[in-house]
């Protein structure tokens, strides 16, 4: 019975939300993040924003749109002063959401913020916003497309300079404009093809129209194919390059992790096989995001727990975007062929970029010079560097090599055409490319079926920008936004 009552209550609440949304309800939330701060921004959006601002300030006259005004903010129910702060009025459609909006800039103490939120919640027609609902309303009213909304979410979550640049570029619409350009070209090609199908018998449409459609489709195939073959640069930059520290036991892998993140993230012990599970940390190297994993030493283990650790290490190694192969500088050969064999014993994926880190350089004696010479041989060796995790010598050179590899993997987010940033985009673009390829095969046998392939390709492009979408796709995109956005 309790479960049934809970389900009925949840159903009623859902129905109420749908009903209120259909009638244009007004939402409110803290947009500046939670916690104690100097200034907190509380925003509203919807037809009740005007009345809410008038009620809380006690003044029927609103300040001019987009002009800050100092006001005493009161609880409309009791008249009690809550704070004195700045208010802003945004009259729709000249606002972020396209609706009437208001912002209250109040002192960021928890008591002040909660008091203002309670006062807003007591007003008729106002309710707390769902996560991402402000941005979702902006999308619904055509203020931005889905790619720009995703860019906005990435900008909020950006932790490095390169991530910020890529997200800002996407939020400002560059990726959406590229996809819209392709969609417009497909729309025109489809219109010409359908005109030929419908009117060619009346000699109102020339044969050259089909040649133009074919040329457009071939050009789009090439452009989309090139866009897909970008080495996942945008996705790597957005989510972070997954780098794995791999090597035999007791060569300093955990010490390297601690050195790079400047804290004791992993346990360090002279006992071989200390690391059993994967230890992961997120770093910012040269403005690029790096997700660094310390793994168990690679060897033929007999202990069942260590065997599981080695198995996980090998799995993580196969999934890596970059490998830091750590070896003991005092135990490796001093010629390039021997170094290559030592690296091969770790069995890194042959196509995954790698940096060889020869640790314990502080213990080198007579062979230090010859090993340094071997490190500069280049091909067929990957980049090699000597390092002492104990003294920190060689860390700067390692960071230079890391930054260089990250820049190569992620690319420059400001140059060239905008990069793919979401697996959702890749999926629809690949399906679009398949539909275009099938058009080429079916065009000579069945023009009607070929036209349907162009419609399908156009629908996939529209699904990326949101011009063709379903509610479940929107839920996935907006659910990860913070409440006030």
XYZ file of C-alpha atoms in Angstrom:
485
model
C 0.000 0.000 0.000
C 2.827 2.403 0.867
C 4.451 1.741 -2.475
C 1.137 2.311 -4.268
C 0.583 5.605 -2.437
C 4.121 6.715 -3.306
C 3.573 5.878 -6.973
C 0.238 7.698 -7.005
C 1.828 10.745 -5.396
C 4.689 10.724 -7.891
C 2.189 10.417 -10.730
C 0.136 13.351 -9.458
C 3.256 15.490 -9.127
C 4.351 14.595 -12.642
C 0.892 15.454 -13.983
C 0.942 18.747 -12.098
C 4.337 19.626 -13.593
C 3.152 18.794 -17.102
C -0.040 20.759 -16.624
C 1.728 23.798 -15.187
C 4.335 23.683 -17.963
C 1.581 23.645 -20.562
C 0.096 26.821 -19.007
C 3.479 28.584 -18.845
C 4.481 28.408 -15.190
C 7.321 30.399 -13.659
C 10.469 28.768 -12.309
C 13.146 30.017 -9.930
C 16.531 28.811 -8.679
C 19.926 29.893 -7.404
C 22.143 30.356 -10.477
C 25.435 31.209 -8.806
C 26.080 27.856 -7.133
C 25.408 26.765 -3.587
C 27.391 27.461 -0.448
C 28.393 30.588 1.420
C 29.624 33.345 -0.906
C 29.761 37.111 -1.253
C 26.921 37.448 -3.757
C 24.273 34.921 -4.756
C 22.202 35.271 -7.932
C 18.613 34.014 -7.829
C 16.811 34.005 -11.158
C 13.232 33.500 -12.296
C 11.814 32.772 -15.737
C 8.221 32.766 -16.896
C 5.142 34.983 -17.010
C 5.121 35.409 -13.221
C 8.583 37.018 -13.117
C 7.187 40.550 -13.285
C 4.786 39.979 -10.400
C 7.439 38.180 -8.353
C 9.859 41.086 -8.674
C 7.141 43.590 -7.822
C 6.069 41.537 -4.773
C 9.572 41.113 -3.346
C 10.619 44.729 -3.878
C 7.267 46.239 -2.873
C 7.286 48.535 -5.901
C 4.837 48.364 -8.811
C 7.303 50.110 -11.145
C 10.053 47.885 -12.475
C 13.556 49.182 -13.264
C 14.387 49.620 -16.966
C 15.207 46.299 -18.676
C 18.794 45.067 -18.215
C 19.637 47.870 -15.753
C 20.759 47.041 -12.190
C 18.738 48.727 -9.466
C 19.269 48.746 -5.696
C 16.168 47.548 -3.822
C 15.160 46.361 -0.372
C 13.900 42.803 -0.702
C 11.032 41.762 1.577
C 8.938 38.685 2.249
C 5.578 39.498 0.557
C 3.664 37.450 3.130
C 4.998 39.199 6.259
C 6.657 42.365 4.988
C 9.831 41.376 6.826
C 13.044 42.653 5.189
C 15.168 39.800 3.863
C 18.099 41.717 2.369
C 19.094 44.750 0.374
C 20.508 43.904 -3.044
C 20.505 44.520 -6.768
C 17.664 43.440 -9.038
C 17.541 43.141 -12.834
C 14.508 42.872 -15.086
C 14.728 41.117 -18.469
C 11.620 41.494 -20.577
C 11.059 38.635 -23.011
C 12.059 37.796 -25.631
C 15.228 39.795 -24.870
C 16.417 37.357 -22.209
C 18.391 34.140 -21.902
C 15.281 31.938 -21.990
C 13.231 34.165 -24.283
C 10.674 34.616 -21.471
C 10.202 37.366 -18.912
C 13.057 36.906 -16.439
C 14.230 38.549 -13.227
C 17.417 38.274 -11.201
C 18.016 39.117 -7.565
C 21.644 39.665 -6.564
C 21.648 39.192 -2.798
C 24.252 38.515 -0.137
C 25.334 34.894 -0.339
C 24.731 33.786 3.234
C 22.639 30.612 3.551
C 19.950 32.348 5.657
C 19.495 35.154 3.118
C 19.325 32.795 0.145
C 16.921 30.364 1.806
C 14.703 33.260 2.938
C 14.410 34.631 -0.608
C 13.764 31.160 -2.031
C 11.016 30.535 0.535
C 9.406 33.869 -0.333
C 9.445 33.023 -4.040
C 8.089 29.533 -3.434
C 5.123 30.984 -1.528
C 4.005 33.079 -4.497
C 1.252 31.547 -6.653
C 2.400 30.097 -9.961
C 6.066 29.830 -9.011
C 7.955 26.589 -8.471
C 11.613 25.510 -8.111
C 13.341 24.794 -11.409
C 14.407 21.342 -12.503
C 18.100 20.793 -13.425
C 18.838 22.466 -16.755
C 15.316 23.854 -17.106
C 16.400 27.430 -17.845
C 18.551 26.233 -20.747
C 15.836 23.863 -21.889
C 13.385 26.771 -22.087
C 15.954 28.768 -24.054
C 16.191 25.850 -26.502
C 12.422 25.535 -26.746
C 12.128 29.206 -27.684
C 14.876 29.064 -30.283
C 17.477 31.035 -28.336
C 20.047 28.278 -28.946
C 20.191 24.840 -30.570
C 21.188 21.583 -28.902
C 24.856 21.828 -29.847
C 25.026 25.306 -28.293
C 23.226 24.017 -25.185
C 25.759 21.192 -24.906
C 28.552 23.732 -25.348
C 27.089 25.784 -22.507
C 27.084 22.725 -20.256
C 30.684 21.971 -21.227
C 31.665 25.584 -20.513
C 30.227 25.352 -17.005
C 32.152 22.119 -16.389
C 35.395 23.208 -18.128
C 38.477 22.849 -15.921
C 41.275 23.688 -18.385
C 41.941 26.504 -20.838
C 41.621 24.238 -23.874
C 38.279 22.889 -22.640
C 37.042 26.443 -22.093
C 38.041 27.499 -25.612
C 36.364 24.520 -27.244
C 33.179 24.861 -25.172
C 32.917 28.606 -25.803
C 33.328 28.079 -29.535
C 30.556 25.459 -29.525
C 28.289 27.551 -27.285
C 28.592 30.474 -29.697
C 27.131 28.259 -32.418
C 30.014 27.322 -34.719
C 29.315 23.593 -34.593
C 25.575 24.144 -34.971
C 26.105 26.410 -37.985
C 28.273 23.762 -39.660
C 25.599 21.088 -39.213
C 22.849 23.493 -40.260
C 24.800 24.292 -43.437
C 24.908 20.582 -44.261
C 21.209 20.232 -43.433
C 20.323 23.170 -45.715
C 22.331 21.627 -48.555
C 20.504 18.319 -48.059
C 17.148 20.080 -47.974
C 17.870 21.775 -51.274
C 19.102 18.545 -52.866
C 16.000 16.690 -51.642
C 13.706 19.420 -53.003
C 15.366 19.214 -56.406
C 15.159 15.428 -56.442
C 11.474 15.414 -55.498
C 10.763 18.059 -58.145
C 12.438 15.842 -60.740
C 10.411 12.809 -59.594
C 7.126 14.743 -59.723
C 7.574 16.876 -62.823
C 10.219 15.334 -65.103
C 7.577 13.763 -67.340
C 6.163 17.221 -68.071
C 9.607 18.443 -69.190
C 9.481 21.152 -66.542
C 12.650 19.900 -64.839
C 15.918 19.414 -66.686
C 18.117 16.334 -66.466
C 20.940 18.481 -65.072
C 19.054 18.666 -61.783
C 19.997 15.073 -60.962
C 23.639 15.783 -61.671
C 23.525 18.728 -59.275
C 21.932 16.557 -56.584
C 24.590 13.875 -57.090
C 27.378 16.444 -56.796
C 25.891 17.869 -53.596
C 25.572 14.413 -52.026
C 29.151 13.466 -52.963
C 30.502 16.709 -51.505
C 28.562 16.169 -48.269
C 29.831 12.599 -48.014
C 33.408 13.839 -48.241
C 32.915 16.682 -45.753
C 31.150 14.498 -43.174
C 33.741 11.744 -43.637
C 36.577 14.189 -42.986
C 34.736 15.577 -39.978
C 34.384 12.082 -38.501
C 38.071 11.258 -39.042
C 39.399 13.784 -36.541
C 40.973 11.276 -34.158
C 38.284 11.967 -31.537
C 40.030 15.252 -30.740
C 36.948 17.060 -29.493
C 35.810 14.126 -27.355
C 39.275 13.695 -25.841
C 39.462 17.391 -25.005
C 35.988 17.399 -23.507
C 36.368 14.264 -21.363
C 40.121 14.212 -20.794
C 42.887 12.123 -22.345
C 43.077 8.776 -20.553
C 46.733 8.118 -19.752
C 47.872 4.900 -18.088
C 51.071 4.489 -16.082
C 52.270 0.967 -16.879
C 55.394 -0.995 -16.074
C 56.870 -3.840 -14.040
C 56.504 -3.878 -10.254
C 58.589 -1.569 -8.084
C 59.809 0.776 -10.819
C 58.170 3.889 -9.332
C 54.763 4.031 -11.043
C 52.935 5.168 -7.903
C 55.748 7.597 -7.111
C 55.314 9.093 -10.586
C 51.578 9.522 -10.022
C 52.225 11.278 -6.707
C 54.896 13.469 -8.276
C 52.622 14.583 -11.112
C 49.625 15.347 -8.913
C 51.776 16.787 -6.088
C 50.048 14.795 -3.360
C 50.176 11.247 -1.936
C 47.347 9.865 -4.075
C 48.823 6.355 -4.227
C 50.531 4.218 -1.578
C 54.292 3.932 -2.132
C 56.196 0.982 -0.708
C 59.482 -0.823 -1.457
C 57.482 -4.056 -1.471
C 56.779 -5.129 -5.059
C 53.103 -5.498 -5.966
C 51.763 -2.900 -3.508
C 49.349 -1.406 -6.053
C 46.479 -3.792 -6.727
C 43.593 -1.622 -7.929
C 43.592 1.276 -10.404
C 44.176 4.708 -8.829
C 42.894 7.574 -10.984
C 43.444 11.336 -10.764
C 42.487 14.240 -13.048
C 45.228 16.737 -13.963
C 45.674 19.897 -15.998
C 48.835 19.679 -18.097
C 49.600 22.618 -20.367
C 45.935 23.611 -20.425
C 44.805 20.146 -21.530
C 42.807 17.671 -19.377
C 44.579 14.457 -18.401
C 42.975 11.527 -16.579
C 45.956 9.625 -15.191
C 45.708 6.041 -13.928
C 48.254 4.191 -11.798
C 48.039 0.447 -12.302
C 49.406 -2.753 -10.831
C 52.880 -3.910 -11.856
C 52.806 -6.120 -14.936
C 54.182 -9.574 -14.147
C 53.101 -13.212 -13.879
C 51.532 -13.038 -10.421
C 50.660 -16.036 -8.263
C 48.563 -14.265 -5.622
C 44.865 -14.244 -6.699
C 44.351 -10.614 -5.621
C 47.443 -9.444 -7.476
C 46.376 -11.477 -10.516
C 43.124 -9.504 -10.589
C 45.095 -6.267 -10.286
C 47.340 -7.213 -13.206
C 44.288 -8.173 -15.265
C 42.712 -4.780 -14.598
C 45.979 -3.067 -15.462
C 46.126 -4.813 -18.836
C 42.470 -3.955 -19.527
C 43.109 -0.299 -18.719
C 46.230 -0.376 -20.908
C 44.170 -1.503 -23.899
C 41.683 1.359 -23.351
C 44.335 4.067 -22.956
C 44.693 7.099 -25.188
C 48.292 7.571 -23.996
C 50.736 5.241 -22.205
C 53.437 6.290 -19.749
C 55.720 3.247 -19.814
C 57.826 3.369 -16.635
C 61.023 1.337 -16.453
C 63.921 1.149 -14.002
C 66.755 3.216 -15.491
C 69.325 1.119 -13.626
C 68.051 -2.156 -15.119
C 67.371 -1.363 -18.796
C 69.844 -1.799 -21.674
C 71.715 1.289 -22.814
C 71.199 0.815 -26.568
C 67.993 1.715 -28.499
C 67.276 -1.896 -29.539
C 67.346 -3.067 -25.927
C 65.157 -0.170 -24.824
C 62.658 -1.071 -27.527
C 62.608 -4.681 -26.348
C 62.040 -3.569 -22.745
C 59.098 -1.452 -23.889
C 57.709 -4.324 -25.969
C 57.664 -6.600 -22.928
C 54.883 -4.418 -21.488
C 52.749 -5.145 -24.569
C 51.309 -1.664 -25.051
C 48.745 -1.293 -27.876
C 50.771 -0.759 -31.080
C 48.693 2.237 -32.240
C 48.544 4.029 -28.872
C 51.045 6.878 -28.391
C 53.592 6.230 -25.670
C 56.165 8.070 -23.564
C 58.997 6.028 -22.018
C 59.886 7.180 -18.508
C 63.191 5.805 -17.202
C 62.871 6.311 -13.462
C 65.525 6.176 -10.715
C 67.915 8.333 -12.729
C 69.474 9.474 -9.448
C 70.919 5.945 -9.059
C 72.682 5.940 -12.428
C 76.443 5.980 -12.258
C 78.724 5.094 -15.147
C 76.025 4.331 -17.724
C 74.160 7.594 -17.305
C 75.794 9.159 -20.364
C 75.182 6.217 -22.685
C 71.556 5.935 -21.552
C 71.002 9.637 -22.159
C 72.451 9.203 -25.649
C 70.070 6.302 -26.304
C 67.151 8.493 -25.225
C 67.900 10.946 -28.031
C 67.943 8.333 -30.809
C 64.287 8.932 -31.696
C 62.734 6.520 -34.182
C 61.966 3.655 -33.715
C 61.693 4.576 -30.029
C 58.835 6.746 -28.742
C 59.754 9.892 -26.779
C 62.060 8.873 -23.888
C 62.995 10.816 -20.776
C 65.123 10.190 -17.694
C 63.454 10.965 -14.382
C 64.077 10.737 -10.675
C 60.816 10.631 -8.736
C 62.931 10.953 -5.577
C 64.634 14.245 -6.469
C 62.248 15.556 -9.137
C 65.052 15.815 -11.699
C 63.663 15.407 -15.210
C 60.074 16.347 -14.269
C 60.109 19.505 -16.395
C 61.148 17.556 -19.483
C 58.451 14.955 -18.837
C 55.814 17.698 -18.562
C 57.012 19.143 -21.877
C 56.643 15.735 -23.532
C 53.229 15.234 -21.947
C 51.972 18.648 -23.067
C 53.248 17.976 -26.590
C 51.415 14.649 -26.816
C 48.226 16.115 -25.354
C 48.312 18.984 -27.843
C 48.752 16.493 -30.680
C 45.878 14.301 -29.465
C 43.455 17.142 -28.707
C 44.508 19.656 -31.325
C 44.026 23.413 -31.163
C 40.364 24.070 -30.270
C 40.495 27.470 -31.993
C 41.852 26.391 -35.380
C 40.088 24.752 -38.295
C 36.488 23.632 -38.302
C 34.903 22.863 -34.903
C 35.515 19.333 -33.620
C 33.094 16.610 -32.642
C 32.576 16.746 -28.896
C 29.860 14.170 -28.195
C 29.449 10.507 -29.050
C 25.830 11.420 -29.844
C 27.052 13.619 -32.681
C 29.313 10.846 -34.018
C 26.485 8.316 -34.006
C 24.105 10.520 -35.997
C 26.809 11.642 -38.423
C 27.851 8.062 -39.137
C 24.232 7.109 -39.783
C 23.894 10.188 -41.988
C 26.970 9.101 -43.964
C 25.528 5.587 -44.369
C 22.280 7.031 -45.728
C 24.186 9.210 -48.209
C 26.229 6.219 -49.383
C 23.034 4.214 -49.928
C 21.626 7.079 -51.971
C 24.522 6.667 -54.392
C 23.839 2.945 -54.762
C 20.052 3.248 -55.135
C 19.826 6.386 -57.232
C 19.919 4.601 -60.599
C 17.426 1.886 -59.659
C 14.785 3.667 -57.580
C 14.620 7.476 -57.279
C 11.870 7.261 -54.686
C 14.000 5.096 -52.420
C 16.998 7.358 -53.026
C 14.937 10.367 -51.935
C 14.027 8.542 -48.743
C 17.758 8.079 -48.026
C 18.214 11.845 -48.251
C 15.289 12.375 -45.868
C 16.854 9.945 -43.418
C 20.255 11.684 -43.665
C 18.558 15.035 -43.058
C 16.720 13.684 -40.007
C 20.003 12.517 -38.481
C 21.528 15.983 -38.932
C 18.416 17.550 -37.434
C 18.663 15.253 -34.428
C 22.081 16.722 -33.594
C 20.924 20.334 -33.534
C 17.503 19.568 -32.068
C 15.409 20.461 -35.092
C 14.354 16.811 -35.105
C 14.326 15.361 -31.613
C 12.473 13.348 -29.011
C 11.856 14.025 -25.352
C 14.153 11.250 -24.138
C 17.093 12.794 -26.017
C 16.346 16.167 -24.432
C 16.149 14.583 -20.971
C 19.607 13.037 -21.396
C 21.158 16.321 -22.534
C 19.665 18.619 -19.886
C 19.659 16.347 -16.829
C 23.383 16.970 -16.167
C 22.979 20.747 -15.928
C 22.995 22.424 -12.535
C 19.603 23.465 -11.158
C 20.044 27.205 -11.768
C 21.007 26.734 -15.410
